Coordinates of C-alpha atoms in Angstrom, one line a residue:
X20 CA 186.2 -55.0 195.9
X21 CA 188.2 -54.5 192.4
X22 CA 189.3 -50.9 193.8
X23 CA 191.2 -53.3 197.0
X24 CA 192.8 -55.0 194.6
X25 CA 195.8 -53.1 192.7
X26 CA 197.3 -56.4 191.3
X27 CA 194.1 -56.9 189.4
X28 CA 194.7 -56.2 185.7
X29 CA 192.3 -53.3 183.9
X30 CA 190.3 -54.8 181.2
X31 CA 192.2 -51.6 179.2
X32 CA 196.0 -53.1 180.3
X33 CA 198.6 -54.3 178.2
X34 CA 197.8 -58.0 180.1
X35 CA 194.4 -57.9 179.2
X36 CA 195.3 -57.6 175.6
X37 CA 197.8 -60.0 175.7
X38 CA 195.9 -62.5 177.0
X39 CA 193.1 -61.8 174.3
X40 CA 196.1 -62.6 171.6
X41 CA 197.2 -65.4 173.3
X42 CA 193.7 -66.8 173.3
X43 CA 194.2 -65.8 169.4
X44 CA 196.9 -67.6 168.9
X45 CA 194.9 -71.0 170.6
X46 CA 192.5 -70.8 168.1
X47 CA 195.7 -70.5 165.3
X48 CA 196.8 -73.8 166.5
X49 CA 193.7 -75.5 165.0
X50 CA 194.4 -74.2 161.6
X51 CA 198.3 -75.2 161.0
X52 CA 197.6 -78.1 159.8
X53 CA 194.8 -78.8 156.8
X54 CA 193.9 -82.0 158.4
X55 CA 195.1 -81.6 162.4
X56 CA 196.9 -84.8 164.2
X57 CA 194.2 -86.0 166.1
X58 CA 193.7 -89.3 166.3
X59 CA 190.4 -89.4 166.3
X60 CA 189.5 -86.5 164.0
X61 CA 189.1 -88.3 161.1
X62 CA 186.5 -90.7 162.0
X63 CA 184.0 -87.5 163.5
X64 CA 184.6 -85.9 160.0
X65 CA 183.1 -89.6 158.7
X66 CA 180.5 -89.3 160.5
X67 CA 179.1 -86.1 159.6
X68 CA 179.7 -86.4 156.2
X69 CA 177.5 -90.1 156.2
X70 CA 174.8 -87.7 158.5
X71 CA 175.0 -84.7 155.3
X72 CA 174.3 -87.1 152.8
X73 CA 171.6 -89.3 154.3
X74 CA 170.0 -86.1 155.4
X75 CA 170.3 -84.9 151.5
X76 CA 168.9 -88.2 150.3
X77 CA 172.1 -88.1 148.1
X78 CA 174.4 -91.1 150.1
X79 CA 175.7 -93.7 147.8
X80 CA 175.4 -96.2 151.2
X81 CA 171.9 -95.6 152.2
X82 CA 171.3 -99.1 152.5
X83 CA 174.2 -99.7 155.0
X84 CA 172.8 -97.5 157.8
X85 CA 170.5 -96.0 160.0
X86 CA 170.4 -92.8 161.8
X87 CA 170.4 -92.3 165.8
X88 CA 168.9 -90.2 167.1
X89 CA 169.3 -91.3 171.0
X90 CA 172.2 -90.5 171.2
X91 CA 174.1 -87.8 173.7
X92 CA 176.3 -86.5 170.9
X93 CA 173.7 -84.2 168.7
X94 CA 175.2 -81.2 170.3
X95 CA 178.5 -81.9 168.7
X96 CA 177.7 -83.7 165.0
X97 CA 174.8 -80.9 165.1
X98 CA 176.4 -77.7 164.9
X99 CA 179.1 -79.4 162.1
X100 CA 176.0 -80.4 160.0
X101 CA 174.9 -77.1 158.7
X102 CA 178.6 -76.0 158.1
X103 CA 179.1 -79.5 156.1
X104 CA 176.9 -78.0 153.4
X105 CA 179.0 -74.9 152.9
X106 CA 182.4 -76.3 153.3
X107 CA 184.6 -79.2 153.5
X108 CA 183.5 -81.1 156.5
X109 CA 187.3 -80.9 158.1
X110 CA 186.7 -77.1 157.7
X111 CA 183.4 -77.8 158.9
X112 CA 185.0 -79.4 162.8
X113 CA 187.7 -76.9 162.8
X114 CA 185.0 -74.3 163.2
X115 CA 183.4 -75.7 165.5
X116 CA 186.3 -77.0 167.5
X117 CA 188.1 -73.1 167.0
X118 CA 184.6 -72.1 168.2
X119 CA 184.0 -74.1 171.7
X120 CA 187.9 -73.3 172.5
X121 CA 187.0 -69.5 172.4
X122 CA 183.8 -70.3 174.4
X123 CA 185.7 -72.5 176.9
X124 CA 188.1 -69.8 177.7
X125 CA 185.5 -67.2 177.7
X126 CA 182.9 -68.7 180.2
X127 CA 186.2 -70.1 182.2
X128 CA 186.9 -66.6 182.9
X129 CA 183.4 -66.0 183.9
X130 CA 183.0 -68.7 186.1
X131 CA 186.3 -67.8 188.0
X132 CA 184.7 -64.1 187.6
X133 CA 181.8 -65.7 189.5
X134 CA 184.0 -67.5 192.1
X135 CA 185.9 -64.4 193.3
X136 CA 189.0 -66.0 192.1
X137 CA 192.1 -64.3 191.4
X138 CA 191.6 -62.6 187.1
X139 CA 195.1 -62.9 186.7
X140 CA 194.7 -66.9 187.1
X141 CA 192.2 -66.5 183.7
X142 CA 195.7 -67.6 182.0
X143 CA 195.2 -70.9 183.1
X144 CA 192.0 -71.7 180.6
X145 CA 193.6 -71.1 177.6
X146 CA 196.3 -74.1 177.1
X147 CA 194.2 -76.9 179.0
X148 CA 192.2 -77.4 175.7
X149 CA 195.1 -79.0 174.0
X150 CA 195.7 -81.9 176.6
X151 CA 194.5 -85.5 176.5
X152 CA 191.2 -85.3 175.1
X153 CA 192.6 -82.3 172.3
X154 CA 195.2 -85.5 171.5
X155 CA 192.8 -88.2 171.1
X156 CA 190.5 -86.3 169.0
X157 CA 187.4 -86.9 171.6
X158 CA 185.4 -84.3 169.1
X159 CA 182.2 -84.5 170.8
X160 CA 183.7 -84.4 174.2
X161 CA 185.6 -81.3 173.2
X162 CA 182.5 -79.5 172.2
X163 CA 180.6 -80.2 175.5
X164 CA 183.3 -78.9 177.7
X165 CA 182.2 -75.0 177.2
X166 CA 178.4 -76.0 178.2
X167 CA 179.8 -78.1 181.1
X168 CA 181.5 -74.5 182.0
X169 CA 178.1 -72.8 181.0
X170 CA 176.0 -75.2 183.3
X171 CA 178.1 -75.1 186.6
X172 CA 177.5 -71.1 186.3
X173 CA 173.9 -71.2 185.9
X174 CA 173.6 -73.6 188.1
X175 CA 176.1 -71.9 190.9
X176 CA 174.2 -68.8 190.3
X177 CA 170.5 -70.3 191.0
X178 CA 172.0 -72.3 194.4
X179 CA 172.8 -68.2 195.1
X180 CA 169.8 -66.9 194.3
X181 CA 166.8 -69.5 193.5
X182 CA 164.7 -67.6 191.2
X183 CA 162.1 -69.9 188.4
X184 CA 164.0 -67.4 185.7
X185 CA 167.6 -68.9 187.1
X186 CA 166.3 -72.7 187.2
X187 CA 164.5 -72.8 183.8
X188 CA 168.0 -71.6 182.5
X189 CA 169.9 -73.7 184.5
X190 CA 167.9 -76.8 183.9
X191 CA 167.9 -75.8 179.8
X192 CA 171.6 -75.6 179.6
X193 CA 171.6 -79.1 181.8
X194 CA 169.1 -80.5 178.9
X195 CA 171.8 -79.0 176.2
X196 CA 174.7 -80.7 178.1
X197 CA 173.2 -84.3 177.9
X198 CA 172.4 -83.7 174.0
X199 CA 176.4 -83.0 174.0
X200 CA 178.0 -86.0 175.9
X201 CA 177.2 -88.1 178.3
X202 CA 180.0 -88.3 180.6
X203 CA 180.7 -84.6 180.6
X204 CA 176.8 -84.0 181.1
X205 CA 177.6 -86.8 184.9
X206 CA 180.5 -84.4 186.0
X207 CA 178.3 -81.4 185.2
X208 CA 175.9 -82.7 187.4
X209 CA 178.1 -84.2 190.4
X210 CA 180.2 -80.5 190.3
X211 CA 176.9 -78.0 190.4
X212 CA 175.1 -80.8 192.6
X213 CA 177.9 -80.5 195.0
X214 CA 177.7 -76.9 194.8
X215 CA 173.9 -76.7 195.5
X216 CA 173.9 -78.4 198.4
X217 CA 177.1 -76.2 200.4
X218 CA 175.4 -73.7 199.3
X219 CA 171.8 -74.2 200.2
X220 CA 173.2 -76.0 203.5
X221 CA 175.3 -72.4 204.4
X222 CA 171.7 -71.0 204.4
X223 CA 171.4 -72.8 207.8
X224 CA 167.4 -73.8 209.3
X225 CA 166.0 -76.4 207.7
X226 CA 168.3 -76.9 204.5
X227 CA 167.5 -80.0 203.7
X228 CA 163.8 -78.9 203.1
X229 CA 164.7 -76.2 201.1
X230 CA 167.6 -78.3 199.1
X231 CA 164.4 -80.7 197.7
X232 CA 162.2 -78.0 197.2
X233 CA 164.4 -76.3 194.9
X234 CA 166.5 -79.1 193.1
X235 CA 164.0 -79.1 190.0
X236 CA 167.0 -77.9 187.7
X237 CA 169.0 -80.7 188.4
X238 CA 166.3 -83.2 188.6
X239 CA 164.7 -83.1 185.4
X240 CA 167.6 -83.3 183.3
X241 CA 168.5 -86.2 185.8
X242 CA 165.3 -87.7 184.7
X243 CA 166.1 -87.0 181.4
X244 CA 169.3 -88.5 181.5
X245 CA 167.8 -91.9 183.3
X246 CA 165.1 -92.4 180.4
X247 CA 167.7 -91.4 177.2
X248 CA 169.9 -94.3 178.7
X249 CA 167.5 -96.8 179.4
X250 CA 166.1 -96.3 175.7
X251 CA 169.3 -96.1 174.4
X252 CA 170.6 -99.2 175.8
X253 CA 167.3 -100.9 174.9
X254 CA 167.4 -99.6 171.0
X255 CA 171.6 -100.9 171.4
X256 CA 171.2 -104.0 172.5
X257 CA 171.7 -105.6 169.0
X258 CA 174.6 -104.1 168.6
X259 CA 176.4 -104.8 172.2
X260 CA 175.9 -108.5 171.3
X261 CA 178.8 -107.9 169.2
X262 CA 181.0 -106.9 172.1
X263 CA 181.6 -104.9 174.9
X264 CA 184.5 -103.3 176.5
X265 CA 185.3 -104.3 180.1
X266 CA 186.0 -102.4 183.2
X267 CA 189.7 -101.3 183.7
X268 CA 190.7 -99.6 187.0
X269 CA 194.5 -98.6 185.8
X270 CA 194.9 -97.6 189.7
X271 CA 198.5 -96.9 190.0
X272 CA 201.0 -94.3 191.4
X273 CA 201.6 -93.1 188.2
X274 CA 198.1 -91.4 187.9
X275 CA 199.3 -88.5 189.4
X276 CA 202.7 -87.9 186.4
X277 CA 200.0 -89.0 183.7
X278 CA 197.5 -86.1 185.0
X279 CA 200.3 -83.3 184.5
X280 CA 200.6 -84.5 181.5
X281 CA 197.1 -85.1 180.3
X282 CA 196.5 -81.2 181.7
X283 CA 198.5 -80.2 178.4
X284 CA 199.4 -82.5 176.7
X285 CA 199.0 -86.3 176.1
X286 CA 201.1 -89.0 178.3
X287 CA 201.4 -91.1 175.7
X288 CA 203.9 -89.0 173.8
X289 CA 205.0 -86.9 177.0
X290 CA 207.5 -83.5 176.4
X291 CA 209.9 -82.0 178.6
X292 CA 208.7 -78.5 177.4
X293 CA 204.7 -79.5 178.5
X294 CA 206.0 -80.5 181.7
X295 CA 208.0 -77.3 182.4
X296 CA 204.9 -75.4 181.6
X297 CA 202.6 -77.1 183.8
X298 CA 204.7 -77.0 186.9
X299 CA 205.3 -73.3 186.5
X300 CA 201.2 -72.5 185.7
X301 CA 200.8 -74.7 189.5
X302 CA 203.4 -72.4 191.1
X303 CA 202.6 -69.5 189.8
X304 CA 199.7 -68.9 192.3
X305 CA 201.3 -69.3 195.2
X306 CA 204.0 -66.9 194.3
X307 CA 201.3 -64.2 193.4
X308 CA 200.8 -64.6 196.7
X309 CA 197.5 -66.2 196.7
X310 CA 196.6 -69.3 199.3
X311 CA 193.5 -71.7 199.2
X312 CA 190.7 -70.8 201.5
X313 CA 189.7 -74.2 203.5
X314 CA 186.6 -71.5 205.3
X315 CA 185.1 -71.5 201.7
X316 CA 184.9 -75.1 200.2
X317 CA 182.5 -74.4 197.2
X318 CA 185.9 -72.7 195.7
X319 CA 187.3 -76.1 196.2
X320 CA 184.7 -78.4 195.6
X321 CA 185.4 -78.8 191.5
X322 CA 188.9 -79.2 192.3
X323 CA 188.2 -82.1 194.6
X324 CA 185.9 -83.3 192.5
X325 CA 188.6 -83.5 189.8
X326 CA 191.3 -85.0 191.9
X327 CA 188.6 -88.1 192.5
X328 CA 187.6 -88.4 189.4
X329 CA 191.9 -88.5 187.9
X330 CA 192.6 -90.9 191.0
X331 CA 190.1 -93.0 191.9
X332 CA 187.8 -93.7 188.6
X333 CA 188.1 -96.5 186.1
X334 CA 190.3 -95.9 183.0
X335 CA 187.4 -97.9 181.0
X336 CA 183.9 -98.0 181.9
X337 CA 180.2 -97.7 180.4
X338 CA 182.2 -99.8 177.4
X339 CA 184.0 -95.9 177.0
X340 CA 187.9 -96.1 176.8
X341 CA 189.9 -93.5 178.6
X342 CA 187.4 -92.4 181.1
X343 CA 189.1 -90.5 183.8
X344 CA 192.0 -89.2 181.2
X345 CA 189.8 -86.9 179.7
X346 CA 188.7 -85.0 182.5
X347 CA 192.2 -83.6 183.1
X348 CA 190.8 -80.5 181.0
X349 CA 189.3 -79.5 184.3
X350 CA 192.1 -80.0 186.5
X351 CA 194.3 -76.6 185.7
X352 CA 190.6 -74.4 185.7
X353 CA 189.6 -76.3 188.8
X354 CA 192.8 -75.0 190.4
X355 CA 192.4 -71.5 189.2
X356 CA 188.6 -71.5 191.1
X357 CA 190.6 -72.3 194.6
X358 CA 191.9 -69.2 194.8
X359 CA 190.2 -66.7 196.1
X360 CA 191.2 -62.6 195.4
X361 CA 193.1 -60.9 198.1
X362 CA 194.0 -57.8 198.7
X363 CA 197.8 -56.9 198.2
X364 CA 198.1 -56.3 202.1
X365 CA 197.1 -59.7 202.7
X366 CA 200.7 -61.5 201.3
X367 CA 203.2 -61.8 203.1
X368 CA 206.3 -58.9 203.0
X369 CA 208.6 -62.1 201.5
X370 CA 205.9 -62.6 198.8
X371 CA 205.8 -59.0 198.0
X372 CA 208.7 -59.9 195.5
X373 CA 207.5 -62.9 193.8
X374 CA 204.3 -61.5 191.9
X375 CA 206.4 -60.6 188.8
X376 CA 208.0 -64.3 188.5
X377 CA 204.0 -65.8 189.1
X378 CA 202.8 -63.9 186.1
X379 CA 206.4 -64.8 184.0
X380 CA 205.3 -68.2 185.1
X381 CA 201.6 -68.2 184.1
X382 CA 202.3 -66.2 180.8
X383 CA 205.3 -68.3 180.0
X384 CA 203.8 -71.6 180.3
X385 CA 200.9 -70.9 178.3
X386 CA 203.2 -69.7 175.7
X387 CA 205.7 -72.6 176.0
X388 CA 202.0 -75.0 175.6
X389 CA 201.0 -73.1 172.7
X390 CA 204.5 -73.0 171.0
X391 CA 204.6 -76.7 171.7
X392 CA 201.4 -77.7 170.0
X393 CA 202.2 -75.3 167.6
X394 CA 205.2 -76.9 166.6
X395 CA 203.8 -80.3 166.4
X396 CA 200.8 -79.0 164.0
X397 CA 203.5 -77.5 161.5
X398 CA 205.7 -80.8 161.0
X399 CA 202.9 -82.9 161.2
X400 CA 201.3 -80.6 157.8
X401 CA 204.8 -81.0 156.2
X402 CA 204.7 -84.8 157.1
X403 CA 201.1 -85.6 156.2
X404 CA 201.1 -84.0 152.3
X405 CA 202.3 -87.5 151.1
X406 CA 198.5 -89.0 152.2
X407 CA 196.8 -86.0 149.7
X408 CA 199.1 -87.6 146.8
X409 CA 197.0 -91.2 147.5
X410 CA 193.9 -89.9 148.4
X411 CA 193.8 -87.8 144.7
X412 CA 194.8 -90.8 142.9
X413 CA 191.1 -92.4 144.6
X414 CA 187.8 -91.9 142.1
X415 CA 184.7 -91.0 144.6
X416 CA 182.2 -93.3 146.0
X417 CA 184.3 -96.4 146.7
X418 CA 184.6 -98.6 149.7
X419 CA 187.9 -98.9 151.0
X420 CA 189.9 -100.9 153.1
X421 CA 192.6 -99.0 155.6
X422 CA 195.6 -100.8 156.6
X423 CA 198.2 -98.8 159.2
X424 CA 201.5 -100.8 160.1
X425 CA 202.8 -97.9 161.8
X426 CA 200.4 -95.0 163.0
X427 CA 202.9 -92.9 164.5
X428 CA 203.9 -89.4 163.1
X429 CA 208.1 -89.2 163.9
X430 CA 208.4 -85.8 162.7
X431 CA 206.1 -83.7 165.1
X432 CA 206.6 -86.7 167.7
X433 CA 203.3 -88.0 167.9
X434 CA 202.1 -91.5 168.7
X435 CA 199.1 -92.3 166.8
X436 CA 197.7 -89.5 164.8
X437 CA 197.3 -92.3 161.7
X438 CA 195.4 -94.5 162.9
X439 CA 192.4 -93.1 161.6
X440 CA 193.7 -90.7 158.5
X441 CA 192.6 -92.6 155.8
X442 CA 188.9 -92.4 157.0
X443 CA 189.5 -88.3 155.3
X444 CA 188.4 -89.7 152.5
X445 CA 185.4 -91.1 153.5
X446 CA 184.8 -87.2 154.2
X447 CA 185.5 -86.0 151.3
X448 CA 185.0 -88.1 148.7
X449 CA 181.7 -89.7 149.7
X450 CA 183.5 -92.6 150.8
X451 CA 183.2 -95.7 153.0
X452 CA 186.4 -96.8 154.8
X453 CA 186.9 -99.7 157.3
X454 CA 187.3 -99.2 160.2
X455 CA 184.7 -97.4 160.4
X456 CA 183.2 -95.4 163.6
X457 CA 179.4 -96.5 162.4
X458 CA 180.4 -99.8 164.2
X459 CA 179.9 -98.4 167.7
X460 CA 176.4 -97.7 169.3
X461 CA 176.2 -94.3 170.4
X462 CA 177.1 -92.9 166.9
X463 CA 174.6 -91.1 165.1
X464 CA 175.1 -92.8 161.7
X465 CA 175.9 -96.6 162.6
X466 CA 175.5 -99.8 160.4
X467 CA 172.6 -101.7 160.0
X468 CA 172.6 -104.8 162.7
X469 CA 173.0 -107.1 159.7
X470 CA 175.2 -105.5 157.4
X471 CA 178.0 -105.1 160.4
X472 CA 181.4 -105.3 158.5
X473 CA 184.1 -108.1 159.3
X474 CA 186.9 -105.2 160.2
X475 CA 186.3 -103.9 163.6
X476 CA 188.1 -101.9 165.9
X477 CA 192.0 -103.0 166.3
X478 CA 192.8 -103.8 162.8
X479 CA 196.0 -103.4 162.2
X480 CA 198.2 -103.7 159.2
X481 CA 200.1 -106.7 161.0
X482 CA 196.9 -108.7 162.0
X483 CA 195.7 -108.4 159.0
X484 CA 195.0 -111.7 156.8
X485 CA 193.1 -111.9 153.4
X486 CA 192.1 -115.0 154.5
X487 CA 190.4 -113.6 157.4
X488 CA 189.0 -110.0 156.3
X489 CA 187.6 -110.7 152.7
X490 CA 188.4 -108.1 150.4
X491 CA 185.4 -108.4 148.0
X492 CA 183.6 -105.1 149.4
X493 CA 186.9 -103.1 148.6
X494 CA 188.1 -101.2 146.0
X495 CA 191.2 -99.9 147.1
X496 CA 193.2 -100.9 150.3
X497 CA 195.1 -98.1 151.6
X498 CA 198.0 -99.0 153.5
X499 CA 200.9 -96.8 155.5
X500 CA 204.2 -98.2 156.6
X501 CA 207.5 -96.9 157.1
X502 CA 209.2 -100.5 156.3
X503 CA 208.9 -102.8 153.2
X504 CA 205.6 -104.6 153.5
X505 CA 205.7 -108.4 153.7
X506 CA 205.2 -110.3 150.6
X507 CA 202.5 -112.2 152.2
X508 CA 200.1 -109.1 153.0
X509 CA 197.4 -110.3 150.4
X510 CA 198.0 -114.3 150.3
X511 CA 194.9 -116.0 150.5
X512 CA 193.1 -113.2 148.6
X513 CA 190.9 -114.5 145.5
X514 CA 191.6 -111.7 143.5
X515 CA 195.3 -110.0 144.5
X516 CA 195.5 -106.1 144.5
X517 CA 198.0 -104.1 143.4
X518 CA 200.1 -101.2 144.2
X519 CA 198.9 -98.3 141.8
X520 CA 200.1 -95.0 143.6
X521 CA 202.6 -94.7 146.5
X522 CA 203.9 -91.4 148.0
X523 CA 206.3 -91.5 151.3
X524 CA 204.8 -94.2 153.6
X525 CA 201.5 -94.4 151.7
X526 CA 200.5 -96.9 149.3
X527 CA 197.2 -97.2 147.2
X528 CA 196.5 -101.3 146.0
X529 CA 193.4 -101.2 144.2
X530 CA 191.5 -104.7 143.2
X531 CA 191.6 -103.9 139.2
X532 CA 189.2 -106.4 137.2
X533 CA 188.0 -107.9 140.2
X534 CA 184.7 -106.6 140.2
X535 CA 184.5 -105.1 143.8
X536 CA 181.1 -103.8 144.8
X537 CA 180.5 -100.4 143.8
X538 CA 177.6 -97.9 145.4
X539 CA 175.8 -95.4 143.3
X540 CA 172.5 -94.8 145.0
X541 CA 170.9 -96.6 147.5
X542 CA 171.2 -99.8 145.8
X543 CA 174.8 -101.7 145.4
X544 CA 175.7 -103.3 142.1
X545 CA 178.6 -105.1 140.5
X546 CA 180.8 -102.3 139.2
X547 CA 180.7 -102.2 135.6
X548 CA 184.3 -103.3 134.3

């Protein structure tokens, strides 16, 4: 087939190699920045450095918390654990992140491999890690998306050929996908179930027969799935007392702008330049000369699958925020399975011109993605080396209060990548900071039902009241702000901080003399003082 094909590149040719740098220079963009703009991030790198040290028997807030062990995230928070104990734990998720992007990439290309799509559209898988879910920090999520990848292969490949060798791997990597996340582990399943059965029903005769008697791979991590929730949800329900988030639809006309810019990017904080790159990667198919084949819908299915999921699912559901956003990671590689190879005597004689411009377009917008996010990690490092001036002037071990008036980066033109950042030093100081992640019930390290904190999610420097939020627990309050703050910040407060290091919109306030509670084992006591 390859030798019908002259357009397809040689795994020797300079595009081969470039693309292998490019994919290089993706896993760059991780490393710009020491601590990188996501908003997220921070909280991840929290919890695997409370998981370290109650594993080590060495956390100073033992008595706080519990470990969970139900919980579909142990793929992620797993593979950062062993790497916490050899470097910092930031370090530690830029591995792993650097790590899954490679793999994502690498098994995209397979899976299209697989498909008998087009290998020049392999361009396509390297800039869609670095859209909505890259933004938001959805760590675990991230980490999941190569063994979504992983699991649609097996699975595609046992529907082809049902051997026990093909389902026992298949159904493994389905077991390993709902240990990584749960939502990603449904849209595994609905994308290879959807798969199994055009493909077991083009085997004509009695397909439905033969569709049950071979389904085991899918059915037992279905099980699997059902019984993890149910305890889960059982073991949680103390928590979900304390709140729940509601179903949001967010069905609008504008679903369709925000999902070329969640592809790449993030629509809260949309780019010109992100655009441009997106529409040209969507041409540039059709001006390689390459068409969707209606007579082969398994090529088309996950594409389908993603435009339902982007249009028609809730933004909020399951009490998980930003639901449907996340899947745009799919929607670019989705596109790139549609289209099957052809032979250059298929296109059209007006086509015959326009190969040259689809590649300019696919390697151009790739390169315009990575320059972008490139870009934004650089002035967001120069921006962000104020916070290392507070965070050194903080002695280990304390509790601290985080207090953001404005979360917004303006040099690398980002809307909230500090809204979690003071929670780094809860990594890497052996820390507590509220808000804290340990607060919602799928974590892996999460409070104890009765020692649940006051601040919850959606504290903000300008709902804040002393009166309201208690400050005995904290040492320091860490606030950032890019205005004066108001002289009323701490009214009400029994014991008034103050200001004792400040560094570009950061300032420390520490409670001196007022006795704030101070952790040194698993047993609190009045600090000494």
């Amino acid at each position: 087939m390859a030798g019908a094909l002259p357009n397809t590149p040689s795994r020797n040719s300079f595009m081969h190699w470039l693309f292998l740098a490019s994919l290089l220079w993706g896993i760059a963009v991780f490393w710009i920045a020491p601590r990188p703009p996501l908003i997220d991030l921070p909280q991840h790198a929290g919890q695997v450095a409370l998981l370290r040290d109650l594993v080590a028997g060495v956390s100073p807030w033992s008595d706080l918390f519990r470990l969970n062990f139900w919980t579909p995230y142990l793929i992620g928070y797993g593979l950062a654990l062993p790497l916490s104990f050899i470097m910092p734990v930031g370090a530690a998720l830029q591995v792993v992140l650097s790590a899954a992007y490679a793999a994502f990439v690498l098994l995209g290309t397979r899976l299209r491999a697989h498909f008998g799509a087009d290998p020049r559209l392999d361009w396509l898988f390297i800039p869609v890690f670095f859209g909505f879910a890259y933004s938001w920090g959805f760590y675990t999520f991230l980490v999941s998306t190569p063994v979504v990848i992983l699991f649609v292969l097996a699975m595609d490949r046992y529907a082809q050929r049902r051997t026990v060798q093909g389902g026992v791997a298949a159904m493994l990597v389905g077991l390993a996908l709902l240990l990584s996340h749960g939502l990603a582990f449904v849209f595994g399943i609905i994308v290879s179930g959807c798969l199994y059965t055009v493909r077991v029903h083009a085997g004509g005769g009695a397909w439905v027969k033969r569709w049950l008697r071979g389904a085991w791979p899918l059915v037992v991590p279905g099980i699997a799935c059902v019984l993890l929730y149910l305890v889960s949800i059982r073991i949680q329900s103390e928590y979900w007392t304390h709140g729940k988030l509601q179903v949001f639809w967010d069905i609008s006309v504008m679903r369709l702008p925000r999902l070329l810019a969640n592809a790449i990017g993030d629509y809260y904080t949309p780019k010109l330049v992100l655009g441009v790159a997106v529409l040209a990667m969507l041409a540039a198919p059709w001006l390689l000369g390459l068409r969707i084949d209606r007579r082969h819908p398994a090529t088309w299915i996950p594409l389908a699958i993603v435009l339902f999921i982007q249009f028609l699912v809730p933004s909020t559901m399951i009490s998980t925020a930003y639901v449907y956003q996340r899947f745009a990671v799919f929607f670019l590689p989705a596109y790139a399975l549609a289209f099957l190879m052809r032979p250059a005597s298929a296109a059209a004689p007006r086509t015959r011109a326009l190969p040259k411009l689809g590649t300019m377009a696919l390697v151009g917008g790739v390169w315009l993605a990575l320059g972008c996010h490139s870009l934004e990690m650089w002035r967001f490092a120069k921006e962000a080396r104020d916070f290392e001036t507070v965070l050194a002037a903080m002695e280990p071990k304390q509790r601290i209060l985080a207090l953001t008036f404005d979360d917004r980066s303006e040099q690398a033109n980002l809307d909230l990548p500090y809204r979690h950042y003071a929670t780094w030093y809860q990594a890497d100081k052996q820390g507590l900071v509220d808000f804290n992640f340990a607060w919602f019930p799928p974590q892996m390290v999460r409070f104890q039902p009765d020692r649940l904190p006051a601040v919850r999610e959606g504290i903000r420097g300008h709902n804040f009241s002393a009166r309201k939020y208690p400050l005995d627990p904290y040492r320091y309050i860490v606030v950032r702000h890019t205005a004066p703050l108001p002289a009323t910040l701490f009214d009400g407060a029994d014991c008034a901080p103050r200001a004792v290091a400040k560094e570009g919109s950061w300032t420390l306030f520490e409670r001196a003399g007022c006795q704030p509670v101070q952790h040194d084992g698993a047993r609190a006591r009045p600090a000494q003082g």
